[in-house]
CSV table of C-alpha atoms and ligand atoms in Angstrom, one decimal:
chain,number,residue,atom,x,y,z
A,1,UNK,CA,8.1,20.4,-11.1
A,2,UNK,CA,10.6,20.9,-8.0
A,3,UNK,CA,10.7,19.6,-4.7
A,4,UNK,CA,13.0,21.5,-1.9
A,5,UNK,CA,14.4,19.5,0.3
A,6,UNK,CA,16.3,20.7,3.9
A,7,UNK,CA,19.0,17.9,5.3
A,8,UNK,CA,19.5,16.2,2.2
A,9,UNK,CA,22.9,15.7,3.1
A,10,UNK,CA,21.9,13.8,6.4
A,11,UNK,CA,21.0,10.1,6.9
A,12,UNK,CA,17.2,10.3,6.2
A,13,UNK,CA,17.2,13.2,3.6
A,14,UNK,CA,19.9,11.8,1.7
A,15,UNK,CA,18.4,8.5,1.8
A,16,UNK,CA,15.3,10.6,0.6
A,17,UNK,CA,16.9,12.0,-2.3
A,18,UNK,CA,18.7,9.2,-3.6
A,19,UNK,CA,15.4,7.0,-3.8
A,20,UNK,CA,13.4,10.2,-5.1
A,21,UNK,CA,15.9,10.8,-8.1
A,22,UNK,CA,16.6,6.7,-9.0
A,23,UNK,CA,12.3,6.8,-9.9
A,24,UNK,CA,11.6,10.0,-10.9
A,25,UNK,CA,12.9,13.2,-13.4
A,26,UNK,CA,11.7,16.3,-10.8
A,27,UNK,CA,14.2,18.2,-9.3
A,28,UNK,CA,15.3,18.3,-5.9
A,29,UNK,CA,16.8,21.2,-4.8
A,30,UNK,CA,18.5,20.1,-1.3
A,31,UNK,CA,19.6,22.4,1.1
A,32,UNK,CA,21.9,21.5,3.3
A,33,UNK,CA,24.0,23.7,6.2
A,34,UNK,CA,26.6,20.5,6.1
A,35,UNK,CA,27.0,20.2,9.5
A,36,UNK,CA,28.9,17.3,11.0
A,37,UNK,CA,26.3,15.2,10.3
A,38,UNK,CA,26.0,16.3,6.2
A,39,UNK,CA,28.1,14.1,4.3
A,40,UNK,CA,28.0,15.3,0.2
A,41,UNK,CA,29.9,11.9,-0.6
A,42,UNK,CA,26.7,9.9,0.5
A,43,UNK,CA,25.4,12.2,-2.7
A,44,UNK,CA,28.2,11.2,-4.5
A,45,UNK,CA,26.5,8.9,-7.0
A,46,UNK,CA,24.1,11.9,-7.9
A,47,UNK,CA,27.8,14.5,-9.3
A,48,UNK,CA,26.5,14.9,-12.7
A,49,UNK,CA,22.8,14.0,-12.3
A,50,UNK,CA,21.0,17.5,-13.7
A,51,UNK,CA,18.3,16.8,-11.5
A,52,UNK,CA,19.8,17.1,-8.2
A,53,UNK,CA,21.2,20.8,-7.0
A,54,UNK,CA,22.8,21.0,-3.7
A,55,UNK,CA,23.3,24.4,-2.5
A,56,UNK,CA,25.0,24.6,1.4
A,57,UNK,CA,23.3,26.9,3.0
A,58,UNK,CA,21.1,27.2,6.7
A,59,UNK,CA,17.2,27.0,6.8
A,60,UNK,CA,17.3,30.2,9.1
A,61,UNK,CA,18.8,32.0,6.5
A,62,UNK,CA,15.8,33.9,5.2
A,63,UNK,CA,17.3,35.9,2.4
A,64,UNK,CA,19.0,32.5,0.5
A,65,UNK,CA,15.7,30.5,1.3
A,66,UNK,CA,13.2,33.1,-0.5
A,67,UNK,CA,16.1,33.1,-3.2
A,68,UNK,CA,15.7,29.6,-3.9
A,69,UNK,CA,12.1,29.6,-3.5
A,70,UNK,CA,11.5,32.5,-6.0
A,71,UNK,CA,14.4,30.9,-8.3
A,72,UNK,CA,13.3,27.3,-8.5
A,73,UNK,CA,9.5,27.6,-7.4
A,74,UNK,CA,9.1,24.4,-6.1
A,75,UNK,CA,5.3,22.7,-5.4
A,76,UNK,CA,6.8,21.3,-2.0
A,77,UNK,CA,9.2,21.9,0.7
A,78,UNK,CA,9.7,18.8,2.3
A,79,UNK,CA,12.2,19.7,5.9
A,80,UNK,CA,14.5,17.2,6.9
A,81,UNK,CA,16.9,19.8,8.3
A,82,UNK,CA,17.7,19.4,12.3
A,83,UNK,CA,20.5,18.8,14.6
A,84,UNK,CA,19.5,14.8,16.0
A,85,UNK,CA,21.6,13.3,18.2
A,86,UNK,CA,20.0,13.0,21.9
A,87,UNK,CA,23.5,12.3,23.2
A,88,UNK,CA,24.8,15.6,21.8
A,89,UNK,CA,21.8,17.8,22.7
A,90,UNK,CA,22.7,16.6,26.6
A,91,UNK,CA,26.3,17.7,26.3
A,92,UNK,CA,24.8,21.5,24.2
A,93,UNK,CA,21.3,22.1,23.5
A,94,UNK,CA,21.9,25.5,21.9
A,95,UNK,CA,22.6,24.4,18.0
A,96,UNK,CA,19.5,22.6,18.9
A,97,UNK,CA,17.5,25.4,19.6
A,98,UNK,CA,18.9,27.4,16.8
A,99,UNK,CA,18.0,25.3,13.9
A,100,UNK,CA,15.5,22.6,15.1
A,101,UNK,CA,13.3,25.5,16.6
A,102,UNK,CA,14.6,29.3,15.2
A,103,UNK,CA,15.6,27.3,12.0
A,104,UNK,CA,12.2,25.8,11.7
A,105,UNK,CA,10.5,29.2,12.4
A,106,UNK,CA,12.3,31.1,9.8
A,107,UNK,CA,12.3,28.3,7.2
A,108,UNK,CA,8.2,29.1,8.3
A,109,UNK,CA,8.3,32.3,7.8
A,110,UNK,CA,10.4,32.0,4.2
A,111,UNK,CA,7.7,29.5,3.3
A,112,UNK,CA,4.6,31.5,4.3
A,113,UNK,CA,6.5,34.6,2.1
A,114,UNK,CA,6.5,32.4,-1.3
A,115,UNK,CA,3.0,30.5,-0.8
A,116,UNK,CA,0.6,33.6,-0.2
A,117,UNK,CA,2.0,35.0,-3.2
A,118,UNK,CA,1.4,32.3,-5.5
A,119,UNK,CA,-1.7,31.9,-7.9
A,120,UNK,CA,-4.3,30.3,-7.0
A,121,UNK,CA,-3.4,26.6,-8.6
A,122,UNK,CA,-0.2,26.3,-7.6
A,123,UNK,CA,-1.0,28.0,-3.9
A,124,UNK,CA,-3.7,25.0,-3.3
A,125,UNK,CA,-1.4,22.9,-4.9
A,126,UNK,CA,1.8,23.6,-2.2
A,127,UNK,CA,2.6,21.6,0.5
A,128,UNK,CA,5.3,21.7,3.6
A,129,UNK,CA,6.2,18.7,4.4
A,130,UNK,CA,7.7,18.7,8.6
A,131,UNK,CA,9.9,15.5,9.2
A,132,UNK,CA,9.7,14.8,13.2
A,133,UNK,CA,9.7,12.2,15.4
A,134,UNK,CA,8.0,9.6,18.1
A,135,UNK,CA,10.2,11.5,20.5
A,136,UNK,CA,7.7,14.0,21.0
A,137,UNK,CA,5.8,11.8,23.0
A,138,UNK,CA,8.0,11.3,25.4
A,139,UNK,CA,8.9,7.7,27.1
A,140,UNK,CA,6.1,4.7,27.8
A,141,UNK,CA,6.0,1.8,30.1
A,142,UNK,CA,6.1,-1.7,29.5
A,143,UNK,CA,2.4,-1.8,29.1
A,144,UNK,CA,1.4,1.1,27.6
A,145,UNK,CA,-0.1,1.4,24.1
A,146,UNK,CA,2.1,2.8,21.1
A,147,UNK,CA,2.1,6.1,20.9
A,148,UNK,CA,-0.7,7.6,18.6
A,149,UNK,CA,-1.1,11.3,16.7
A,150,UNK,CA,-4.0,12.0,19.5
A,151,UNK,CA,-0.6,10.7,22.5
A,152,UNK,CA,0.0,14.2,24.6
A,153,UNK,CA,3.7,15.9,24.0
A,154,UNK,CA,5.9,15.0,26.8
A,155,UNK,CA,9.2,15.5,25.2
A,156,UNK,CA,12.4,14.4,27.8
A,157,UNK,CA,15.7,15.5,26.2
A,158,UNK,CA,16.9,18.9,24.5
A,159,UNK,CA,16.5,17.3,21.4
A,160,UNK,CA,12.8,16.0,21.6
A,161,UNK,CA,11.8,19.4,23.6
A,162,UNK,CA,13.0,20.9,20.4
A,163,UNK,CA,11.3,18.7,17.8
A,164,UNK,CA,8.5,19.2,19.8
A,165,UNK,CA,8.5,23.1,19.3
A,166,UNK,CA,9.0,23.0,16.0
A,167,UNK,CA,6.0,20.7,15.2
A,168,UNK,CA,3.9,23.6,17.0
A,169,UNK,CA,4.9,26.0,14.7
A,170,UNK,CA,4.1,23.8,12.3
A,171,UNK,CA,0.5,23.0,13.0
A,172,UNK,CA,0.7,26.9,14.5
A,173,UNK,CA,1.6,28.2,10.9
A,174,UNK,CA,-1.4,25.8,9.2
A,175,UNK,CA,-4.0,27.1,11.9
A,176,UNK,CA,-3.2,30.6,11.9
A,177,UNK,CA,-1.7,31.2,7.9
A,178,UNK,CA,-3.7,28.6,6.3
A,179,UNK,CA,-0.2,27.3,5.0
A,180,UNK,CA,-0.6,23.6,3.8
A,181,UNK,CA,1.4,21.8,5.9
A,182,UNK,CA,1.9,18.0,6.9
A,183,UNK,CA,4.0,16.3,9.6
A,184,UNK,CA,5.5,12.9,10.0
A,185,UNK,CA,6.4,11.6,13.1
A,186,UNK,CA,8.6,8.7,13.1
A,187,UNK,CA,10.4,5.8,15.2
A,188,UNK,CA,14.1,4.8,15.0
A,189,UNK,CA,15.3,4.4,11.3
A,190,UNK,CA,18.6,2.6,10.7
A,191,UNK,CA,20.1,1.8,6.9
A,192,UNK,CA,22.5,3.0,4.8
A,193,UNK,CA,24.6,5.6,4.9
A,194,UNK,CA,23.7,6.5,9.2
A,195,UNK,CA,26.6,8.1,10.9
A,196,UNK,CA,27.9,6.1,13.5
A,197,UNK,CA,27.1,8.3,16.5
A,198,UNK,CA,23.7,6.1,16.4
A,199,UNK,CA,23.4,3.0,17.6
A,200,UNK,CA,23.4,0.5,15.4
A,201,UNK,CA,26.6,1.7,13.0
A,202,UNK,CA,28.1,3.0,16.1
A,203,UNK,CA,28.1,-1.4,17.3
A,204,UNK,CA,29.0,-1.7,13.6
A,205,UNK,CA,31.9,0.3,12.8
A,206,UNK,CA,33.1,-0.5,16.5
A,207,UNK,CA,32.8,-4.3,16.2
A,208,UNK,CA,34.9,-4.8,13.8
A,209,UNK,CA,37.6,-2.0,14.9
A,210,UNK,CA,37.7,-4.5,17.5
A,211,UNK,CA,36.6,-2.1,20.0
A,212,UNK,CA,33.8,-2.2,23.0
A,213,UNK,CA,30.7,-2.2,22.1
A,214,UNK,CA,29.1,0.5,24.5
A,215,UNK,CA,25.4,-0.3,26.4
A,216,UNK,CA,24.0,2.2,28.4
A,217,UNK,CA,22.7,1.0,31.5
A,218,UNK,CA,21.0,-2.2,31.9
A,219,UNK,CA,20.7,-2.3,27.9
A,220,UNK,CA,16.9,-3.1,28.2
A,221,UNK,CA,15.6,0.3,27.1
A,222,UNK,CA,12.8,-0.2,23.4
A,223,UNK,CA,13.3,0.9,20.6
A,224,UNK,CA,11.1,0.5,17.7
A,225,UNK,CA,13.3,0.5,14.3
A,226,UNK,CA,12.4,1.2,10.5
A,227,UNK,CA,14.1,0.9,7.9
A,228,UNK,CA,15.1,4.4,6.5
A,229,UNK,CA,13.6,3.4,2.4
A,230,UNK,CA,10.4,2.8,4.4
A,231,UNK,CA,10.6,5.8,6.4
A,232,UNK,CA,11.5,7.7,3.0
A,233,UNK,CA,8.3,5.3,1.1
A,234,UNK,CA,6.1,6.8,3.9
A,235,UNK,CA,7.1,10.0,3.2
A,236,UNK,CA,6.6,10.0,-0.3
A,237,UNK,CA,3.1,8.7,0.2
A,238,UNK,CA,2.3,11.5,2.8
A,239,UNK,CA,3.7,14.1,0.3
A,240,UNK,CA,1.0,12.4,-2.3
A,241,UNK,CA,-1.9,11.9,-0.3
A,242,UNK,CA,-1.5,13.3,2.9
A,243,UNK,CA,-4.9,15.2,4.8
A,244,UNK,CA,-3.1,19.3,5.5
A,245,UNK,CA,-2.8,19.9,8.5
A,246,UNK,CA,-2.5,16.4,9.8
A,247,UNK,CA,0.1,14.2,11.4
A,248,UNK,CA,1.3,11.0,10.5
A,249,UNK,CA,3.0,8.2,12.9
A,250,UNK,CA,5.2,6.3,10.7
A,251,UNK,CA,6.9,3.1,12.5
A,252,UNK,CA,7.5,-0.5,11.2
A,253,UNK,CA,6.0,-2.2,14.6
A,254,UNK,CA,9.5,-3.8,15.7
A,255,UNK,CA,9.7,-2.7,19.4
A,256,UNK,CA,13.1,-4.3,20.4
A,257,UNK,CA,15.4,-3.8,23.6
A,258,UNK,CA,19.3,-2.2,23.3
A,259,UNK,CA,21.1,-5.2,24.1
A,260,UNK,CA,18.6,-7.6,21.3
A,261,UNK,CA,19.6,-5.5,18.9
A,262,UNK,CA,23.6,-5.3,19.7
A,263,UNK,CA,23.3,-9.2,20.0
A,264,UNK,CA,21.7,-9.1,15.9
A,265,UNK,CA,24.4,-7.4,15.1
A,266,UNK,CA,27.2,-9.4,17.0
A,267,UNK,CA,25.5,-12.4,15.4
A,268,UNK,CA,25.2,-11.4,11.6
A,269,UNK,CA,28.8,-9.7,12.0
A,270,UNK,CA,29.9,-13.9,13.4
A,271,UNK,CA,28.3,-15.5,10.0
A,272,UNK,CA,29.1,-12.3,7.5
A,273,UNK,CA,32.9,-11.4,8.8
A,274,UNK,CA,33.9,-14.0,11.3
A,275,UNK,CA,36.9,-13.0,13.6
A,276,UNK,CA,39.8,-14.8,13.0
A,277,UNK,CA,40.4,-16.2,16.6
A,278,UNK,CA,36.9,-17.8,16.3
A,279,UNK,CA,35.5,-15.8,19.3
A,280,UNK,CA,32.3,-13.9,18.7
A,281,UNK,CA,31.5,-10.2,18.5
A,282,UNK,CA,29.4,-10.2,21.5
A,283,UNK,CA,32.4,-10.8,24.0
A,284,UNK,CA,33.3,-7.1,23.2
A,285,UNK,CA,29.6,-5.8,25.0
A,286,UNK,CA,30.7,-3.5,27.2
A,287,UNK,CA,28.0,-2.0,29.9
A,288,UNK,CA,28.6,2.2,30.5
A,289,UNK,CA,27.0,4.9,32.7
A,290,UNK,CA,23.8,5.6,31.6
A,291,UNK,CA,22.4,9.0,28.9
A,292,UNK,CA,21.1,11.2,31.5
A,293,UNK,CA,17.0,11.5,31.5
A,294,UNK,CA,16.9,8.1,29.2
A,295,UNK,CA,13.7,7.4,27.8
A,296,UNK,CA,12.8,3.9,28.1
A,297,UNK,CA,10.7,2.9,25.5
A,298,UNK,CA,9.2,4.2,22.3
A,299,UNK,CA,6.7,2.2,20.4
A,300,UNK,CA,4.3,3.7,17.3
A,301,UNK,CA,0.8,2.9,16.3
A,302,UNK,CA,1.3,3.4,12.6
A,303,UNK,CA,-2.6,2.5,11.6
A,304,UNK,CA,-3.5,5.6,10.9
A,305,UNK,CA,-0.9,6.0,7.9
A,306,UNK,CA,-1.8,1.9,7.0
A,307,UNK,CA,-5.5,2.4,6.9
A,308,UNK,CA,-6.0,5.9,5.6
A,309,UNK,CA,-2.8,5.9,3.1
A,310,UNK,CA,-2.1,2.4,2.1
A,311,UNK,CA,1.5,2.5,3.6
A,312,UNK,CA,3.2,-1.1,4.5
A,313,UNK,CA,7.1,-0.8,5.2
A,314,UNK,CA,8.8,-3.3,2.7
A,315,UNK,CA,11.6,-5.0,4.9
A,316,UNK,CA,11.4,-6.5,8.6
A,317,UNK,CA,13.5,-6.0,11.2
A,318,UNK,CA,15.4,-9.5,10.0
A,319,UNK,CA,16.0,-8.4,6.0
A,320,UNK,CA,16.7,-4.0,6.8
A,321,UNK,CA,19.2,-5.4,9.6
A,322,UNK,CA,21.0,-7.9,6.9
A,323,UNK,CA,20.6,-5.2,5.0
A,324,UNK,CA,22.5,-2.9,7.2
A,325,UNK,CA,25.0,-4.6,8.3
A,326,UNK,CA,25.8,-5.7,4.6
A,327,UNK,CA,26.2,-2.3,3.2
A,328,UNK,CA,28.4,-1.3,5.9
A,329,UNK,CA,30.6,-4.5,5.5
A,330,UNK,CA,31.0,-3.3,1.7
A,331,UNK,CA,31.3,0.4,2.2
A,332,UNK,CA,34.2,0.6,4.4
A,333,UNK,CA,36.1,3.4,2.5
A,334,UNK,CA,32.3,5.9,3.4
A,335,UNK,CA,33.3,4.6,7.0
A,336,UNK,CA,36.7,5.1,7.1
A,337,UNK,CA,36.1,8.8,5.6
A,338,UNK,CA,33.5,9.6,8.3
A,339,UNK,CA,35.3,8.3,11.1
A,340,UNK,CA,38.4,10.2,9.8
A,341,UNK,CA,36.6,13.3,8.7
A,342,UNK,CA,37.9,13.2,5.6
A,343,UNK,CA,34.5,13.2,4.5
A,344,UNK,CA,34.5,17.1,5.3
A,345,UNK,CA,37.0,17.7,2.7
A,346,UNK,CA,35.5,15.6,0.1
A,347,UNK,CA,33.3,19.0,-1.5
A,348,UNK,CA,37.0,21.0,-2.0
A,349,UNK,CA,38.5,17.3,-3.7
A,350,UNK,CA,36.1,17.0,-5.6
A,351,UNK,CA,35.0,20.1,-7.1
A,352,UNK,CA,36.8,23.1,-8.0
A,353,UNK,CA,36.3,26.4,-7.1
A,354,UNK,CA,35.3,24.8,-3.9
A,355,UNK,CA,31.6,25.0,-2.7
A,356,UNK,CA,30.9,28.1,-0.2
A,357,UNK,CA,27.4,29.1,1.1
A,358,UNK,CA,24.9,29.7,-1.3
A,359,UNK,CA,26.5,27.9,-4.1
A,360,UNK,CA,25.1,25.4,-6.1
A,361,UNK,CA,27.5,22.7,-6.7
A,362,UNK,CA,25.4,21.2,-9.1
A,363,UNK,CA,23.6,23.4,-11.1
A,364,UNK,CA,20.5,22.6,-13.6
B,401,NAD,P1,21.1,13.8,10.5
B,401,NAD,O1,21.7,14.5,11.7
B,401,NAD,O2,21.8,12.6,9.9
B,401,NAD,O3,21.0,14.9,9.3
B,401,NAD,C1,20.6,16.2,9.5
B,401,NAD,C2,21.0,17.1,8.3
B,401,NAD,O4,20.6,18.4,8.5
B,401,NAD,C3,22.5,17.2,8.1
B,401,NAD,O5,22.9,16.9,6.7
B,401,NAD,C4,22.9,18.6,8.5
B,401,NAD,O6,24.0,19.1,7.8
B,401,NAD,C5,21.6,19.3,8.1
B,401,NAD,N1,21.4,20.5,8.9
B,401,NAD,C6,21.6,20.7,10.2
B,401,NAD,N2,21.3,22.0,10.6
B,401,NAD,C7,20.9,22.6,9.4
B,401,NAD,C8,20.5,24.0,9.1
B,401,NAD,N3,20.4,24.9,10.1
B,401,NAD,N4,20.2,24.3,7.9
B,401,NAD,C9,20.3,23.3,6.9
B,401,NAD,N5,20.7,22.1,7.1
B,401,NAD,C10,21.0,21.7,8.4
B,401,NAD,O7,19.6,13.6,10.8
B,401,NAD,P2,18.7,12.4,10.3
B,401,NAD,O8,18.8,11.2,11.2
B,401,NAD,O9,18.8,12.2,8.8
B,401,NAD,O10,17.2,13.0,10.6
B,401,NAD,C11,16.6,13.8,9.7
B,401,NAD,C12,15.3,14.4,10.2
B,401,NAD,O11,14.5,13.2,10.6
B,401,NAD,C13,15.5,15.2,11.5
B,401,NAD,O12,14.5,16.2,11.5
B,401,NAD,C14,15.2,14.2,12.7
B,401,NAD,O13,14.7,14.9,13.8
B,401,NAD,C15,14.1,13.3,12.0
B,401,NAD,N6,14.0,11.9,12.5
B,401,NAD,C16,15.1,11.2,12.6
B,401,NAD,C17,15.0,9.8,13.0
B,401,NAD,C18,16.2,8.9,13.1
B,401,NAD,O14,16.0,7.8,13.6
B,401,NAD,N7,17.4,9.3,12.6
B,401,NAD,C19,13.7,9.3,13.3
B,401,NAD,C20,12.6,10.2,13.2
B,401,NAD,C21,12.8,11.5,12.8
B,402,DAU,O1,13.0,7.7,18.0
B,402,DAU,C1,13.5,8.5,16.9
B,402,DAU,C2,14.8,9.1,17.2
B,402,DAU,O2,15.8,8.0,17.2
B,402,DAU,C3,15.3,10.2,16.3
B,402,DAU,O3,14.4,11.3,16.5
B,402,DAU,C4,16.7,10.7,16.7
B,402,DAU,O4,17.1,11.7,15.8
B,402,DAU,C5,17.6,9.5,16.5
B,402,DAU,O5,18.9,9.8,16.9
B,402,DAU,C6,17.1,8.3,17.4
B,402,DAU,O6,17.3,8.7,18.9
B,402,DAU,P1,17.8,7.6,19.9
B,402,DAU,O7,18.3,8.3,21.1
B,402,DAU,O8,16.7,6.6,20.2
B,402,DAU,O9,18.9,6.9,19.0
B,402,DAU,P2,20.4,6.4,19.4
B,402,DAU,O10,20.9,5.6,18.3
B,402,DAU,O11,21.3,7.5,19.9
B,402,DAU,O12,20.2,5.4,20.6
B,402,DAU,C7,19.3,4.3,20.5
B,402,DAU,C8,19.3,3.6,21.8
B,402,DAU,O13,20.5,3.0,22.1
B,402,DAU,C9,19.0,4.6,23.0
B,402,DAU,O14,18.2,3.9,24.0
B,402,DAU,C10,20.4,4.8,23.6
B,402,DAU,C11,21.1,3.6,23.3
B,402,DAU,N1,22.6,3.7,23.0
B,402,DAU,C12,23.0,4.6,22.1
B,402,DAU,C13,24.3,4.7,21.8
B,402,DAU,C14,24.8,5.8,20.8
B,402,DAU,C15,23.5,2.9,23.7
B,402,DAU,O15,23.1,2.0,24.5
B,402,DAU,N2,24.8,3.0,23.4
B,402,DAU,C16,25.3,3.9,22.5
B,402,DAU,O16,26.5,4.0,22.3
């Protein structure tokens, strides 16, 4: 049995894989393009694990996906794959468009190819798992109810208008083709291994570089954060038992403003690394101009995924931020190699002949 998973080199799909792979013997095959945001050193611990086989490569490259489909013939295609950063779709949308919504419709189109070809078993069997998020929905007021699956689109931002696209040609692709899909829409994750473009390791990494600690606007926009190994448990569980052609909501019910969340941080950074004037973290707060079209507050209504599924997230907000804030305080050399880009060289240090597209650096 073989999963394929897109992004596995990202935040959430890495995460994803390392947690698949530490409880089970299937093989992930993870395809990633290794973008900015793909880091193989977060895989590092994985090098000569026979079960994991990275190959770089782009979802909208049709020819390489129905290669590894027909190669490996996996029972699921779980897509993780997208460019995420609302900051950096504002400043260009088009990488946006080209993998979150051309990507998604070719990896489609790839997918569709293998399953209607497969016997019946293993064709009933097959799922497509869609990764997206609760920024479909677009932004709620103070007293509105979370968002749930039945919440209208509304998308804001490049980036969410593009999610949003792409979980229509999901559900479009289970209506019209029959393919046996499944999408998860989630909040705000934060962990391990997150690039610090995000918010939380961006306060992080910054902090204790001693420099400003950047809130936009009045800092009281809501967020509602999960920890990413419940994000990736929620996942897992959809994959399992999840209704085709449905959507899940997957959020951990911690709706918290900005600035709370930079003061957390300030705070556990005070007890875990005090400074050594004595000051605290939270005198480097800076306030900044504003992300253009801000939403102002996301909130979930996981029930659906609770009641029909079984799913609890495992940490709260106070034991995934220690958590956080922990790893990165003993990770600083992932840190350092991010913020350095050295972590774009790591593939050609550490293997030889150097990856290039379509190569699997760790074959079965
Ligand atoms: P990320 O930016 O950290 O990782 C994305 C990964 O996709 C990278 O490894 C990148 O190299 C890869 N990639 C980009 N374009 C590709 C392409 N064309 N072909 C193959 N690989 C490509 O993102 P993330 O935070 O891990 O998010 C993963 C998924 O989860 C995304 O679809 C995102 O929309 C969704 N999501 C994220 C969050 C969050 O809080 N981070 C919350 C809900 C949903
Ligand atoms: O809601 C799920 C989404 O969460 C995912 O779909 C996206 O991929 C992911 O990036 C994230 O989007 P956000 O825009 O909510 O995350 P970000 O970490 O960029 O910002 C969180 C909040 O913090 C947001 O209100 C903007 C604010 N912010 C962010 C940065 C980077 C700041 O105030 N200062 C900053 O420097």
């Amino acid at each position: 049995m073989t999963l394929l998973v897109t992004g596995g080199a990202g935040f959430i799909g890495a995460n994803f894989v390392l947690d698949w792979l530490a409880e089970s013997s299937e093989t992930v095959i993870n395809l990633d393009k290794l973008t900015y945001a793909g880091n193989l050193e977060t895989l590092a611990s994985l090098q000569d694990n026979p079960h994991h086989v990275f190959v770089q490569g782009d979802i909208g490259d049709a020819d390489l996906v129905a290669q590894l489909l027909q190669t490996y013939q996996p029972r699921a295609v779980i897509n993780f794959a997208a460019e995420s950063h609302v900051d950096r779709s504002i400043h260009g949308p088009g990488e946006f468009i080209e993998t979150n919504i051309v990507g998604t419709f070719r990896l489609l189109e790839s997918v569709r190819g293998f399953w209607s070809a497969l016997p019946a078993a293993e064709k009933t069997g097959f799922r497509f798992l869609h990764v997206s998020t609760d920024e479909v929905y677009g932004s709620l007021s103070q007293d509105e109810p979370a968002f749930a699956e039945t919440h209208r689109y509304e998308p804001n931002s490049p980036y969410s208008a593009s999610k949003a696209a792409s979980d229509h040609l999901v559900r479009a692709w289970h209506h019209t083709y029959g393919l046996p899909v499944l999408t998860t829409n989630c909040s705000n994750n934060y962990g391990p291994f997150h690039f610090p473009e995000k918010l939380i390791p961006l306060m992080i990494v910054n902090a204790l570089a001693g420099k400003h600690l950047p809130v936009y606007g009045d800092g009281m926009q809501i967020r509602d954060w999960l920890y990413v190994k419940d994000h990736c448990s929620a996942i897992r569980r959809v994959l399992q038992a999840g209704q085709l052609g449905e959507t899940y909501n997957v959020g951990g019910w911690n709706e918290k403003p900005n600035l709370e969340i930079v003061h957390t941080v300030c705070k556990l950074l005070d007890e875990l690394r005090p400074k050594a004037d004595g000051s605290s973290y939270a005198t480097q707060i800076t306030t900044v101009t504003d992300r253009p079209g801000h939403d102002r507050r996301y909130a979930i209504d996981a029930r659906k995924l609770e009641q029909e599924l079984g799913w609890k997230p495992a940490e709260t907000f106070d034991s995934g931020i220690r958590k956080t804030v922990e790893w990165y305080l003993a990770n600083p050399d992932w840190v350092s190699h991010v913020q350095s880009g050295a972590y774009r060289d790591w593939v050609q240090q550490q293997y030889a002949p150097p990856a290039s597209a379509a190569t699997a650096v760790n074959a079965v």
